[in-house]
Structure formats: structure tokens, C-alpha cells
């Protein structure tokens, strides 16, 4: 009522956090892997009270939609928003879109946008450096986005964690997810593969997944859903024939919507069943009562769908 009465929302001035993604990502590694890798090392409170700027050569090598995935996940580690400085990739993406300025207005806008990047000597309250050469395909195993590991990395041992609260959270997650420390996630059977949500269901995400499933079939016993992020994305994907690739592989091709991301419209993971999902959150019961959710990028979800288990997508992209 206070907001309605005052027409104002009071917030504290945000601190400035810059995350520098240095180096280059390897084959089979996506922007989703980049942000999950960051959270696995810095936790879900790393951005609390901050506005985040994502920077570094690995960020500026990404196409716009991949940058959107990273910015979308900012809230998952406590930040109010995430931004990437505009560059030529940004301007090319915006040019000629329906509501983009035209003619002289475009030139004027472009001149102004070029001034928006942080100054070379800008000072941030905190900076974090990430070496992208170390990032391998990531999958979460627990019930927060920070509970992530590389596909070939052993799950952590709670007894090695000094903080008692964090240790108890890990133990609870192992019990809920029906997993145990020391093993890797590769080979864990799945029941449902979901490609959707505002985090990872743009056209490029669907193209990435289609590359993996083309010529393959969804594994027996697995339910696989592909839900475009908007009706415009759905139309663009169908114009490229992506819907046929998904349907021929055994995916359900849906209209745009939240779907299984939040367990809406009847799209639920049954109790005790295991989902691998391109969504942003893996909280307890998120995709349905007692559902078990693993977060991953589109290619990793596609690889699991056709393998019947969590698998390293790099083995499917480079089978020899």
C-alpha cells in the first residue's frame, strides 16, 4: 500500500560489482555454464546489494542472446540487475528492429550509446576475475543455483565445509536430490528434459539444442519438452524448421509460456522424478512437489534427453 500511496519505491543505492570473464570458452561450453561456474565459486549472495557489470573478452565474444542469459541469472546471486557495456555486437543486434531509431535518429542514438561504456579508469566497489579456460559444461546437483559442478567433477563432501549452516544445507540437498558426495553427475538417469524459460529459450538456444538432437531420438522413458520463449521466437524457429527437428527427435513442441519452469499449466515434474532443465532456479518443489531439478544449458539438456542420463555434451558433438 505504501508504494501505491506514495508512487515511490525506496531502495538503497547499489554498490558496483564488475565480473571479468577472461580467456575463451571451449567447445560445448555456453554462457549458462559461465554464470553457473561463477555462482558455484562465489555463492548466491555474491551480488547482494549490487548492480553487476559483466566484462572481459569472453563476454564481448558472446552474441547478444547469450549475454541475456548471463544477465538474466544476476538475480540468482542477489544482484538487482546485470549489464554488459554496449559494443558493435549490440548495435548490430538493435539495428533495423521494429522499434529501433531510423535515419538521423539512429545516428544520434548511436553516438549517445557509444558513450555508455564504463570509463577505462572506473572504480568498482568489488571486482572478480574468472578464467574461462577453466570452465567445463556445468550442471547443478542441489537446490540452489550455486550447487553446481562440472560434468566430470566429483560432488562436494559436506564434512569438508566449515560453516555449519552451509554444511546442513548440503546434507539436506543430498537427501532431497537422492544423491551422494564423491560421485560425478555423468550417468545419472533423468525422467524429464525441459528446454524453456526466460533464461534459455531464445532462438539461439533452440538452435544450440537442435544441433545436438538432429538425427537422434529422445531416450526411452524420457519426456522432453521444448517451449520457445515468446511467440516471435516460436515463429522464427518454425521458419527455420527447428520445430520439425524437435518433433522428429521425440520432443513435445509447445506454444510459448512459462510451462515447467514454474510448474504451470499442468507441466509438472512428478514427485521423486528427475528433471534437467534450462531454467534459472532449482529450489525444492520448484517444478512440482518433490521434483528434482538439475540446471544446465540447452545443449547439455538436449544431450541428456537423447542419452537418457546426464551426459557430457562434448562427447555427442565430437563422438570420435
PDB file of C-alpha atoms in Angstrom:
ATOM      1  CA  UNK A   1       0.000   0.000   0.000  1.00  0.00           C
ATOM      2  CA  UNK A   2       2.931   2.319   0.706  1.00  0.00           C
ATOM      3  CA  UNK A   3       4.038   2.075  -2.931  1.00  0.00           C
ATOM      4  CA  UNK A   4       0.502   2.734  -4.174  1.00  0.00           C
ATOM      5  CA  UNK A   5       0.087   5.711  -1.865  1.00  0.00           C
ATOM      6  CA  UNK A   6       3.478   7.324  -2.482  1.00  0.00           C
ATOM      7  CA  UNK A   7       4.087   6.186  -6.061  1.00  0.00           C
ATOM      8  CA  UNK A   8       7.639   5.536  -4.948  1.00  0.00           C
ATOM      9  CA  UNK A   9       9.760   2.505  -4.145  1.00  0.00           C
ATOM     10  CA  UNK A  10      12.664   3.310  -1.858  1.00  0.00           C
ATOM     11  CA  UNK A  11      15.832   1.270  -2.351  1.00  0.00           C
ATOM     12  CA  UNK A  12      19.383   1.630  -1.118  1.00  0.00           C
ATOM     13  CA  UNK A  13      21.961   2.964  -3.539  1.00  0.00           C
ATOM     14  CA  UNK A  14      23.536  -0.026  -5.228  1.00  0.00           C
ATOM     15  CA  UNK A  15      27.197  -0.913  -4.947  1.00  0.00           C
ATOM     16  CA  UNK A  16      29.126  -1.607  -8.138  1.00  0.00           C
ATOM     17  CA  UNK A  17      30.401  -5.109  -8.900  1.00  0.00           C
ATOM     18  CA  UNK A  18      32.290  -5.989 -12.064  1.00  0.00           C
ATOM     19  CA  UNK A  19      32.836  -9.600 -13.063  1.00  0.00           C
ATOM     20  CA  UNK A  20      35.584 -10.008 -15.643  1.00  0.00           C
ATOM     21  CA  UNK A  21      35.335 -13.171 -17.734  1.00  0.00           C
ATOM     22  CA  UNK A  22      38.803 -13.588 -19.178  1.00  0.00           C
ATOM     23  CA  UNK A  23      40.163 -16.062 -21.699  1.00  0.00           C
ATOM     24  CA  UNK A  24      37.944 -18.054 -24.055  1.00  0.00           C
ATOM     25  CA  UNK A  25      35.237 -20.658 -23.525  1.00  0.00           C
ATOM     26  CA  UNK A  26      35.814 -24.047 -25.090  1.00  0.00           C
ATOM     27  CA  UNK A  27      33.676 -26.199 -27.360  1.00  0.00           C
ATOM     28  CA  UNK A  28      30.449 -27.330 -25.735  1.00  0.00           C
ATOM     29  CA  UNK A  29      30.586 -24.533 -23.145  1.00  0.00           C
ATOM     30  CA  UNK A  30      27.834 -21.906 -23.141  1.00  0.00           C
ATOM     31  CA  UNK A  31      27.020 -18.661 -21.374  1.00  0.00           C
ATOM     32  CA  UNK A  32      24.851 -20.663 -18.938  1.00  0.00           C
ATOM     33  CA  UNK A  33      27.950 -22.615 -17.971  1.00  0.00           C
ATOM     34  CA  UNK A  34      29.822 -19.352 -17.416  1.00  0.00           C
ATOM     35  CA  UNK A  35      27.315 -17.986 -14.920  1.00  0.00           C
ATOM     36  CA  UNK A  36      26.775 -21.324 -13.148  1.00  0.00           C
ATOM     37  CA  UNK A  37      30.558 -21.626 -12.800  1.00  0.00           C
ATOM     38  CA  UNK A  38      30.710 -18.175 -11.211  1.00  0.00           C
ATOM     39  CA  UNK A  39      27.959 -18.973  -8.716  1.00  0.00           C
ATOM     40  CA  UNK A  40      29.470 -22.333  -7.784  1.00  0.00           C
ATOM     41  CA  UNK A  41      32.584 -20.461  -6.662  1.00  0.00           C
ATOM     42  CA  UNK A  42      31.133 -17.262  -5.223  1.00  0.00           C
ATOM     43  CA  UNK A  43      27.691 -18.288  -3.982  1.00  0.00           C
ATOM     44  CA  UNK A  44      24.161 -16.966  -4.250  1.00  0.00           C
ATOM     45  CA  UNK A  45      24.832 -13.865  -2.150  1.00  0.00           C
ATOM     46  CA  UNK A  46      27.825 -12.578  -4.127  1.00  0.00           C
ATOM     47  CA  UNK A  47      25.817  -9.783  -5.735  1.00  0.00           C
ATOM     48  CA  UNK A  48      23.621  -8.758  -2.820  1.00  0.00           C
ATOM     49  CA  UNK A  49      23.132  -5.003  -2.854  1.00  0.00           C
ATOM     50  CA  UNK A  50      24.984  -4.645  -6.133  1.00  0.00           C
ATOM     51  CA  UNK A  51      24.488  -3.778  -9.746  1.00  0.00           C
ATOM     52  CA  UNK A  52      26.711  -6.068 -11.794  1.00  0.00           C
ATOM     53  CA  UNK A  53      28.627  -5.254 -14.944  1.00  0.00           C
ATOM     54  CA  UNK A  54      29.814  -8.277 -16.884  1.00  0.00           C
ATOM     55  CA  UNK A  55      33.028  -7.540 -18.732  1.00  0.00           C
ATOM     56  CA  UNK A  56      36.097  -9.125 -20.257  1.00  0.00           C
ATOM     57  CA  UNK A  57      36.957 -10.630 -23.632  1.00  0.00           C
ATOM     58  CA  UNK A  58      34.835 -13.743 -23.138  1.00  0.00           C
ATOM     59  CA  UNK A  59      31.728 -11.621 -22.543  1.00  0.00           C
ATOM     60  CA  UNK A  60      32.280  -9.429 -25.579  1.00  0.00           C
ATOM     61  CA  UNK A  61      32.874 -12.513 -27.720  1.00  0.00           C
ATOM     62  CA  UNK A  62      29.326 -13.679 -26.924  1.00  0.00           C
ATOM     63  CA  UNK A  63      26.321 -12.899 -29.111  1.00  0.00           C
ATOM     64  CA  UNK A  64      23.605 -10.756 -27.538  1.00  0.00           C
ATOM     65  CA  UNK A  65      21.243 -13.590 -26.631  1.00  0.00           C
ATOM     66  CA  UNK A  66      23.999 -15.406 -24.741  1.00  0.00           C
ATOM     67  CA  UNK A  67      24.713 -12.202 -22.819  1.00  0.00           C
ATOM     68  CA  UNK A  68      20.997 -12.017 -21.999  1.00  0.00           C
ATOM     69  CA  UNK A  69      21.201 -15.427 -20.348  1.00  0.00           C
ATOM     70  CA  UNK A  70      24.005 -14.256 -18.072  1.00  0.00           C
ATOM     71  CA  UNK A  71      22.240 -11.003 -17.195  1.00  0.00           C
ATOM     72  CA  UNK A  72      19.005 -12.912 -16.547  1.00  0.00           C
ATOM     73  CA  UNK A  73      20.772 -15.009 -13.907  1.00  0.00           C
ATOM     74  CA  UNK A  74      22.051 -11.963 -11.981  1.00  0.00           C
ATOM     75  CA  UNK A  75      19.141 -12.107  -9.556  1.00  0.00           C
ATOM     76  CA  UNK A  76      20.122 -15.665  -8.653  1.00  0.00           C
ATOM     77  CA  UNK A  77      23.168 -14.405  -6.769  1.00  0.00           C
ATOM     78  CA  UNK A  78      21.434 -11.425  -5.201  1.00  0.00           C
ATOM     79  CA  UNK A  79      22.031  -8.642  -7.705  1.00  0.00           C
ATOM     80  CA  UNK A  80      19.220  -6.286  -8.680  1.00  0.00           C
ATOM     81  CA  UNK A  81      20.401  -6.169 -12.292  1.00  0.00           C
ATOM     82  CA  UNK A  82      23.201  -7.138 -14.629  1.00  0.00           C
ATOM     83  CA  UNK A  83      24.514  -5.181 -17.599  1.00  0.00           C
ATOM     84  CA  UNK A  84      27.030  -5.511 -20.413  1.00  0.00           C
ATOM     85  CA  UNK A  85      28.555  -2.396 -21.956  1.00  0.00           C
ATOM     86  CA  UNK A  86      27.194  -1.771 -25.468  1.00  0.00           C
ATOM     87  CA  UNK A  87      29.543  -2.564 -28.330  1.00  0.00           C
ATOM     88  CA  UNK A  88      29.369  -3.197 -32.069  1.00  0.00           C
ATOM     89  CA  UNK A  89      27.636  -6.526 -31.456  1.00  0.00           C
ATOM     90  CA  UNK A  90      24.947  -4.649 -29.529  1.00  0.00           C
ATOM     91  CA  UNK A  91      24.449  -2.047 -32.221  1.00  0.00           C
ATOM     92  CA  UNK A  92      24.197  -4.681 -34.973  1.00  0.00           C
ATOM     93  CA  UNK A  93      21.584  -6.535 -32.924  1.00  0.00           C
ATOM     94  CA  UNK A  94      19.444  -3.423 -32.421  1.00  0.00           C
ATOM     95  CA  UNK A  95      19.760  -2.050 -35.963  1.00  0.00           C
ATOM     96  CA  UNK A  96      16.642  -2.360 -38.145  1.00  0.00           C
ATOM     97  CA  UNK A  97      14.493  -3.845 -35.406  1.00  0.00           C
ATOM     98  CA  UNK A  98      10.856  -2.656 -35.408  1.00  0.00           C
ATOM     99  CA  UNK A  99      11.292  -0.004 -32.716  1.00  0.00           C
ATOM    100  CA  UNK A 100      14.901   0.954 -33.427  1.00  0.00           C
ATOM    101  CA  UNK A 101      15.561   4.587 -34.431  1.00  0.00           C
ATOM    102  CA  UNK A 102      15.890   5.204 -38.163  1.00  0.00           C
ATOM    103  CA  UNK A 103      17.937   7.596 -40.287  1.00  0.00           C
ATOM    104  CA  UNK A 104      19.280  10.630 -38.455  1.00  0.00           C
ATOM    105  CA  UNK A 105      17.707   9.444 -35.212  1.00  0.00           C
ATOM    106  CA  UNK A 106      19.732   6.238 -35.460  1.00  0.00           C
ATOM    107  CA  UNK A 107      22.951   8.189 -35.916  1.00  0.00           C
ATOM    108  CA  UNK A 108      22.124  10.375 -32.929  1.00  0.00           C
ATOM    109  CA  UNK A 109      21.233   7.378 -30.768  1.00  0.00           C
ATOM    110  CA  UNK A 110      24.356   5.505 -31.809  1.00  0.00           C
ATOM    111  CA  UNK A 111      26.574   8.433 -30.883  1.00  0.00           C
ATOM    112  CA  UNK A 112      24.988   8.532 -27.434  1.00  0.00           C
ATOM    113  CA  UNK A 113      25.142   4.758 -26.907  1.00  0.00           C
ATOM    114  CA  UNK A 114      28.861   4.747 -27.639  1.00  0.00           C
ATOM    115  CA  UNK A 115      29.376   6.894 -24.528  1.00  0.00           C
ATOM    116  CA  UNK A 116      27.659   4.463 -22.157  1.00  0.00           C
ATOM    117  CA  UNK A 117      30.548   2.048 -21.519  1.00  0.00           C
ATOM    118  CA  UNK A 118      32.377   2.375 -18.208  1.00  0.00           C
ATOM    119  CA  UNK A 119      35.410   4.652 -18.321  1.00  0.00           C
ATOM    120  CA  UNK A 120      38.781   2.936 -18.534  1.00  0.00           C
ATOM    121  CA  UNK A 121      39.648   4.240 -15.049  1.00  0.00           C
ATOM    122  CA  UNK A 122      36.243   3.466 -13.498  1.00  0.00           C
ATOM    123  CA  UNK A 123      36.435   2.278  -9.889  1.00  0.00           C
ATOM    124  CA  UNK A 124      34.167  -0.535  -8.675  1.00  0.00           C
ATOM    125  CA  UNK A 125      33.371  -1.484  -5.107  1.00  0.00           C
ATOM    126  CA  UNK A 126      34.412  -5.021  -5.969  1.00  0.00           C
ATOM    127  CA  UNK A 127      35.880  -6.875  -8.951  1.00  0.00           C
ATOM    128  CA  UNK A 128      36.008 -10.608  -9.595  1.00  0.00           C
ATOM    129  CA  UNK A 129      38.095 -12.302 -12.273  1.00  0.00           C
ATOM    130  CA  UNK A 130      37.034 -15.586 -13.889  1.00  0.00           C
ATOM    131  CA  UNK A 131      39.329 -17.620 -16.136  1.00  0.00           C
ATOM    132  CA  UNK A 132      37.046 -19.065 -18.805  1.00  0.00           C
ATOM    133  CA  UNK A 133      39.724 -21.510 -19.913  1.00  0.00           C
ATOM    134  CA  UNK A 134      38.884 -23.486 -16.761  1.00  0.00           C
ATOM    135  CA  UNK A 135      35.133 -23.753 -17.440  1.00  0.00           C
ATOM    136  CA  UNK A 136      33.684 -27.110 -18.470  1.00  0.00           C
ATOM    137  CA  UNK A 137      29.988 -27.900 -19.038  1.00  0.00           C
ATOM    138  CA  UNK A 138      28.171 -27.289 -15.750  1.00  0.00           C
ATOM    139  CA  UNK A 139      25.207 -28.976 -14.072  1.00  0.00           C
ATOM    140  CA  UNK A 140      23.658 -28.230 -10.690  1.00  0.00           C
ATOM    141  CA  UNK A 141      23.179 -31.064  -8.252  1.00  0.00           C
ATOM    142  CA  UNK A 142      21.486 -29.409  -5.235  1.00  0.00           C
ATOM    143  CA  UNK A 143      18.699 -26.957  -4.508  1.00  0.00           C
ATOM    144  CA  UNK A 144      20.303 -23.587  -5.179  1.00  0.00           C
ATOM    145  CA  UNK A 145      21.982 -22.375  -8.378  1.00  0.00           C
ATOM    146  CA  UNK A 146      25.321 -22.308  -6.536  1.00  0.00           C
ATOM    147  CA  UNK A 147      25.183 -26.084  -6.065  1.00  0.00           C
ATOM    148  CA  UNK A 148      26.884 -26.731  -9.387  1.00  0.00           C
ATOM    149  CA  UNK A 149      29.814 -28.771 -10.652  1.00  0.00           C
ATOM    150  CA  UNK A 150      31.457 -29.559 -13.960  1.00  0.00           C
ATOM    151  CA  UNK A 151      30.061 -32.669 -15.604  1.00  0.00           C
ATOM    152  CA  UNK A 152      33.211 -34.626 -14.716  1.00  0.00           C
ATOM    153  CA  UNK A 153      33.709 -33.092 -11.243  1.00  0.00           C
ATOM    154  CA  UNK A 154      33.027 -35.006  -8.028  1.00  0.00           C
ATOM    155  CA  UNK A 155      30.142 -33.801  -5.864  1.00  0.00           C
ATOM    156  CA  UNK A 156      31.347 -31.987  -2.719  1.00  0.00           C
ATOM    157  CA  UNK A 157      31.699 -33.588   0.700  1.00  0.00           C
ATOM    158  CA  UNK A 158      29.649 -31.712   3.341  1.00  0.00           C
ATOM    159  CA  UNK A 159      32.063 -32.769   6.068  1.00  0.00           C
ATOM    160  CA  UNK A 160      34.751 -30.616   4.447  1.00  0.00           C
ATOM    161  CA  UNK A 161      32.616 -27.455   4.819  1.00  0.00           C
ATOM    162  CA  UNK A 162      33.447 -25.411   7.909  1.00  0.00           C
ATOM    163  CA  UNK A 163      30.241 -23.338   8.015  1.00  0.00           C
ATOM    164  CA  UNK A 164      27.610 -25.374   9.865  1.00  0.00           C
ATOM    165  CA  UNK A 165      24.665 -23.727   8.101  1.00  0.00           C
ATOM    166  CA  UNK A 166      26.093 -24.421   4.666  1.00  0.00           C
ATOM    167  CA  UNK A 167      27.009 -27.956   5.697  1.00  0.00           C
ATOM    168  CA  UNK A 168      23.454 -28.668   6.819  1.00  0.00           C
ATOM    169  CA  UNK A 169      22.103 -27.192   3.569  1.00  0.00           C
ATOM    170  CA  UNK A 170      24.315 -29.562   1.553  1.00  0.00           C
ATOM    171  CA  UNK A 171      23.193 -32.556   3.592  1.00  0.00           C
ATOM    172  CA  UNK A 172      19.542 -31.584   3.085  1.00  0.00           C
ATOM    173  CA  UNK A 173      20.145 -31.171  -0.657  1.00  0.00           C
ATOM    174  CA  UNK A 174      21.733 -34.618  -0.944  1.00  0.00           C
ATOM    175  CA  UNK A 175      18.741 -36.141   0.804  1.00  0.00           C
ATOM    176  CA  UNK A 176      16.222 -34.263  -1.344  1.00  0.00           C
ATOM    177  CA  UNK A 177      18.036 -34.952  -4.622  1.00  0.00           C
ATOM    178  CA  UNK A 178      18.797 -38.566  -3.707  1.00  0.00           C
ATOM    179  CA  UNK A 179      22.495 -38.167  -4.461  1.00  0.00           C
ATOM    180  CA  UNK A 180      25.695 -38.772  -2.517  1.00  0.00           C
ATOM    181  CA  UNK A 181      29.055 -36.993  -2.266  1.00  0.00           C
ATOM    182  CA  UNK A 182      32.085 -38.086  -4.238  1.00  0.00           C
ATOM    183  CA  UNK A 183      30.388 -39.239  -7.425  1.00  0.00           C
ATOM    184  CA  UNK A 184      30.046 -37.285 -10.659  1.00  0.00           C
ATOM    185  CA  UNK A 185      26.707 -36.414 -12.253  1.00  0.00           C
ATOM    186  CA  UNK A 186      27.552 -38.090 -15.538  1.00  0.00           C
ATOM    187  CA  UNK A 187      25.333 -41.130 -15.981  1.00  0.00           C
ATOM    188  CA  UNK A 188      22.612 -40.050 -13.520  1.00  0.00           C
ATOM    189  CA  UNK A 189      19.310 -41.121 -15.177  1.00  0.00           C
ATOM    190  CA  UNK A 190      16.736 -38.446 -15.951  1.00  0.00           C
ATOM    191  CA  UNK A 191      12.978 -38.614 -16.440  1.00  0.00           C
ATOM    192  CA  UNK A 192      12.315 -35.200 -17.986  1.00  0.00           C
ATOM    193  CA  UNK A 193      14.290 -32.787 -20.182  1.00  0.00           C
ATOM    194  CA  UNK A 194      12.951 -29.241 -20.358  1.00  0.00           C
ATOM    195  CA  UNK A 195      14.188 -26.535 -22.735  1.00  0.00           C
ATOM    196  CA  UNK A 196      12.366 -23.310 -21.927  1.00  0.00           C
ATOM    197  CA  UNK A 197      12.089 -20.249 -19.644  1.00  0.00           C
ATOM    198  CA  UNK A 198      13.178 -16.633 -19.998  1.00  0.00           C
ATOM    199  CA  UNK A 199      16.724 -17.768 -19.212  1.00  0.00           C
ATOM    200  CA  UNK A 200      17.359 -20.129 -22.123  1.00  0.00           C
ATOM    201  CA  UNK A 201      14.606 -20.383 -24.732  1.00  0.00           C
ATOM    202  CA  UNK A 202      15.621 -17.781 -27.282  1.00  0.00           C
ATOM    203  CA  UNK A 203      16.146 -18.685 -30.916  1.00  0.00           C
ATOM    204  CA  UNK A 204      19.871 -19.282 -30.481  1.00  0.00           C
ATOM    205  CA  UNK A 205      19.185 -21.592 -27.513  1.00  0.00           C
ATOM    206  CA  UNK A 206      16.812 -23.687 -29.606  1.00  0.00           C
ATOM    207  CA  UNK A 207      19.358 -23.784 -32.424  1.00  0.00           C
ATOM    208  CA  UNK A 208      22.026 -24.931 -29.984  1.00  0.00           C
ATOM    209  CA  UNK A 209      19.831 -27.759 -28.719  1.00  0.00           C
ATOM    210  CA  UNK A 210      18.716 -28.723 -32.235  1.00  0.00           C
ATOM    211  CA  UNK A 211      22.336 -29.173 -33.253  1.00  0.00           C
ATOM    212  CA  UNK A 212      22.654 -31.894 -30.610  1.00  0.00           C
ATOM    213  CA  UNK A 213      19.384 -33.748 -31.230  1.00  0.00           C
ATOM    214  CA  UNK A 214      19.426 -33.619 -35.026  1.00  0.00           C
ATOM    215  CA  UNK A 215      19.338 -37.200 -36.293  1.00  0.00           C
ATOM    216  CA  UNK A 216      18.908 -38.595 -32.766  1.00  0.00           C
ATOM    217  CA  UNK A 217      15.900 -39.723 -30.719  1.00  0.00           C
ATOM    218  CA  UNK A 218      14.783 -38.916 -27.192  1.00  0.00           C
ATOM    219  CA  UNK A 219      15.729 -41.848 -24.977  1.00  0.00           C
ATOM    220  CA  UNK A 220      13.044 -44.338 -23.985  1.00  0.00           C
ATOM    221  CA  UNK A 221      11.266 -43.329 -20.793  1.00  0.00           C
ATOM    222  CA  UNK A 222      12.258 -39.656 -21.066  1.00  0.00           C
ATOM    223  CA  UNK A 223       9.685 -36.881 -21.543  1.00  0.00           C
ATOM    224  CA  UNK A 224      11.211 -33.949 -23.417  1.00  0.00           C
ATOM    225  CA  UNK A 225       9.653 -30.503 -23.868  1.00  0.00           C
ATOM    226  CA  UNK A 226      10.779 -27.567 -25.998  1.00  0.00           C
ATOM    227  CA  UNK A 227       8.972 -24.324 -25.133  1.00  0.00           C
ATOM    228  CA  UNK A 228      10.007 -21.184 -27.072  1.00  0.00           C
ATOM    229  CA  UNK A 229      10.473 -18.035 -25.026  1.00  0.00           C
ATOM    230  CA  UNK A 230       7.936 -15.992 -26.985  1.00  0.00           C
ATOM    231  CA  UNK A 231       5.580 -16.358 -29.901  1.00  0.00           C
ATOM    232  CA  UNK A 232       8.050 -14.377 -32.004  1.00  0.00           C
ATOM    233  CA  UNK A 233      10.767 -16.888 -31.122  1.00  0.00           C
ATOM    234  CA  UNK A 234       8.384 -19.743 -31.910  1.00  0.00           C
ATOM    235  CA  UNK A 235       7.601 -18.285 -35.330  1.00  0.00           C
ATOM    236  CA  UNK A 236      11.287 -17.690 -36.089  1.00  0.00           C
ATOM    237  CA  UNK A 237      12.187 -21.231 -35.008  1.00  0.00           C
ATOM    238  CA  UNK A 238       9.440 -22.723 -37.173  1.00  0.00           C
ATOM    239  CA  UNK A 239      10.579 -20.621 -40.133  1.00  0.00           C
ATOM    240  CA  UNK A 240      13.982 -22.303 -39.754  1.00  0.00           C
ATOM    241  CA  UNK A 241      12.419 -25.747 -39.407  1.00  0.00           C
ATOM    242  CA  UNK A 242      13.593 -26.244 -35.839  1.00  0.00           C
ATOM    243  CA  UNK A 243      10.176 -27.459 -34.731  1.00  0.00           C
ATOM    244  CA  UNK A 244      10.459 -30.406 -37.109  1.00  0.00           C
ATOM    245  CA  UNK A 245      13.862 -31.341 -35.703  1.00  0.00           C
ATOM    246  CA  UNK A 246      12.487 -31.355 -32.160  1.00  0.00           C
ATOM    247  CA  UNK A 247       9.318 -33.262 -33.055  1.00  0.00           C
ATOM    248  CA  UNK A 248      11.181 -35.853 -35.139  1.00  0.00           C
ATOM    249  CA  UNK A 249      13.532 -36.431 -32.206  1.00  0.00           C
ATOM    250  CA  UNK A 250      10.578 -37.022 -29.879  1.00  0.00           C
ATOM    251  CA  UNK A 251      10.284 -33.660 -28.121  1.00  0.00           C
ATOM    252  CA  UNK A 252       6.934 -32.020 -27.461  1.00  0.00           C
ATOM    253  CA  UNK A 253       6.918 -28.682 -29.310  1.00  0.00           C
ATOM    254  CA  UNK A 254       4.864 -26.211 -27.303  1.00  0.00           C
ATOM    255  CA  UNK A 255       3.462 -22.691 -27.552  1.00  0.00           C
ATOM    256  CA  UNK A 256       5.438 -20.016 -25.709  1.00  0.00           C
ATOM    257  CA  UNK A 257       4.918 -19.820 -21.953  1.00  0.00           C
ATOM    258  CA  UNK A 258       6.429 -20.422 -18.536  1.00  0.00           C
ATOM    259  CA  UNK A 259       5.460 -24.097 -18.625  1.00  0.00           C
ATOM    260  CA  UNK A 260       7.621 -26.373 -16.491  1.00  0.00           C
ATOM    261  CA  UNK A 261       9.872 -23.558 -15.294  1.00  0.00           C
ATOM    262  CA  UNK A 262       7.340 -22.860 -12.549  1.00  0.00           C
ATOM    263  CA  UNK A 263       5.172 -25.938 -12.963  1.00  0.00           C
ATOM    264  CA  UNK A 264       2.385 -24.017 -14.688  1.00  0.00           C
ATOM    265  CA  UNK A 265      -0.438 -25.189 -16.966  1.00  0.00           C
ATOM    266  CA  UNK A 266      -0.102 -28.724 -15.695  1.00  0.00           C
ATOM    267  CA  UNK A 267       3.524 -29.074 -16.806  1.00  0.00           C
ATOM    268  CA  UNK A 268       4.914 -30.680 -13.655  1.00  0.00           C
ATOM    269  CA  UNK A 269       7.749 -32.978 -12.748  1.00  0.00           C
ATOM    270  CA  UNK A 270       6.102 -35.830 -10.802  1.00  0.00           C
ATOM    271  CA  UNK A 271       7.203 -36.413  -7.187  1.00  0.00           C
ATOM    272  CA  UNK A 272      10.618 -38.051  -6.987  1.00  0.00           C
ATOM    273  CA  UNK A 273      11.280 -37.729 -10.696  1.00  0.00           C
ATOM    274  CA  UNK A 274      14.414 -36.083 -12.030  1.00  0.00           C
ATOM    275  CA  UNK A 275      14.460 -33.187 -14.487  1.00  0.00           C
ATOM    276  CA  UNK A 276      17.297 -31.489 -16.302  1.00  0.00           C
ATOM    277  CA  UNK A 277      16.235 -28.006 -17.218  1.00  0.00           C
ATOM    278  CA  UNK A 278      17.445 -24.789 -18.869  1.00  0.00           C
ATOM    279  CA  UNK A 279      15.634 -22.734 -16.229  1.00  0.00           C
ATOM    280  CA  UNK A 280      17.165 -20.404 -13.660  1.00  0.00           C
ATOM    281  CA  UNK A 281      16.092 -21.982 -10.376  1.00  0.00           C
ATOM    282  CA  UNK A 282      16.293 -25.449  -8.852  1.00  0.00           C
ATOM    283  CA  UNK A 283      14.645 -24.839  -5.468  1.00  0.00           C
ATOM    284  CA  UNK A 284      12.837 -27.646  -3.680  1.00  0.00           C
ATOM    285  CA  UNK A 285       9.414 -28.273  -5.279  1.00  0.00           C
ATOM    286  CA  UNK A 286      10.084 -25.615  -7.961  1.00  0.00           C
ATOM    287  CA  UNK A 287       8.889 -27.775 -10.860  1.00  0.00           C
ATOM    288  CA  UNK A 288       6.341 -29.686  -8.821  1.00  0.00           C
ATOM    289  CA  UNK A 289       6.013 -31.205  -5.337  1.00  0.00           C
ATOM    290  CA  UNK A 290       9.176 -33.187  -4.505  1.00  0.00           C
ATOM    291  CA  UNK A 291      10.549 -32.691  -8.012  1.00  0.00           C
ATOM    292  CA  UNK A 292      14.324 -32.950  -8.503  1.00  0.00           C
ATOM    293  CA  UNK A 293      15.775 -30.341 -10.833  1.00  0.00           C
ATOM    294  CA  UNK A 294      19.235 -30.045 -12.393  1.00  0.00           C
ATOM    295  CA  UNK A 295      20.056 -26.765 -14.164  1.00  0.00           C
ATOM    296  CA  UNK A 296      22.149 -26.767 -17.337  1.00  0.00           C
ATOM    297  CA  UNK A 297      22.489 -25.095 -20.715  1.00  0.00           C
ATOM    298  CA  UNK A 298      20.382 -26.028 -23.766  1.00  0.00           C
ATOM    299  CA  UNK A 299      22.987 -28.295 -25.352  1.00  0.00           C
ATOM    300  CA  UNK A 300      23.501 -30.199 -22.106  1.00  0.00           C
ATOM    301  CA  UNK A 301      19.745 -30.667 -21.674  1.00  0.00           C
ATOM    302  CA  UNK A 302      19.452 -31.879 -25.263  1.00  0.00           C
ATOM    303  CA  UNK A 303      22.323 -34.306 -24.715  1.00  0.00           C
ATOM    304  CA  UNK A 304      20.631 -35.715 -21.619  1.00  0.00           C
ATOM    305  CA  UNK A 305      17.318 -36.051 -23.462  1.00  0.00           C
ATOM    306  CA  UNK A 306      18.781 -38.285 -26.158  1.00  0.00           C
ATOM    307  CA  UNK A 307      21.101 -40.163 -23.783  1.00  0.00           C
ATOM    308  CA  UNK A 308      18.564 -40.849 -21.040  1.00  0.00           C
ATOM    309  CA  UNK A 309      21.001 -39.571 -18.434  1.00  0.00           C
ATOM    310  CA  UNK A 310      23.098 -36.534 -17.591  1.00  0.00           C
ATOM    311  CA  UNK A 311      25.992 -36.640 -20.014  1.00  0.00           C
ATOM    312  CA  UNK A 312      28.869 -34.570 -21.335  1.00  0.00           C
ATOM    313  CA  UNK A 313      27.567 -32.877 -24.479  1.00  0.00           C
ATOM    314  CA  UNK A 314      31.107 -32.665 -25.828  1.00  0.00           C
ATOM    315  CA  UNK A 315      31.001 -36.437 -26.388  1.00  0.00           C
ATOM    316  CA  UNK A 316      27.988 -36.015 -28.679  1.00  0.00           C
ATOM    317  CA  UNK A 317      29.420 -33.012 -30.502  1.00  0.00           C
ATOM    318  CA  UNK A 318      32.741 -34.840 -31.019  1.00  0.00           C
ATOM    319  CA  UNK A 319      31.844 -38.537 -30.921  1.00  0.00           C
ATOM    320  CA  UNK A 320      35.285 -39.595 -32.110  1.00  0.00           C
TER     321      UNK A 320
END
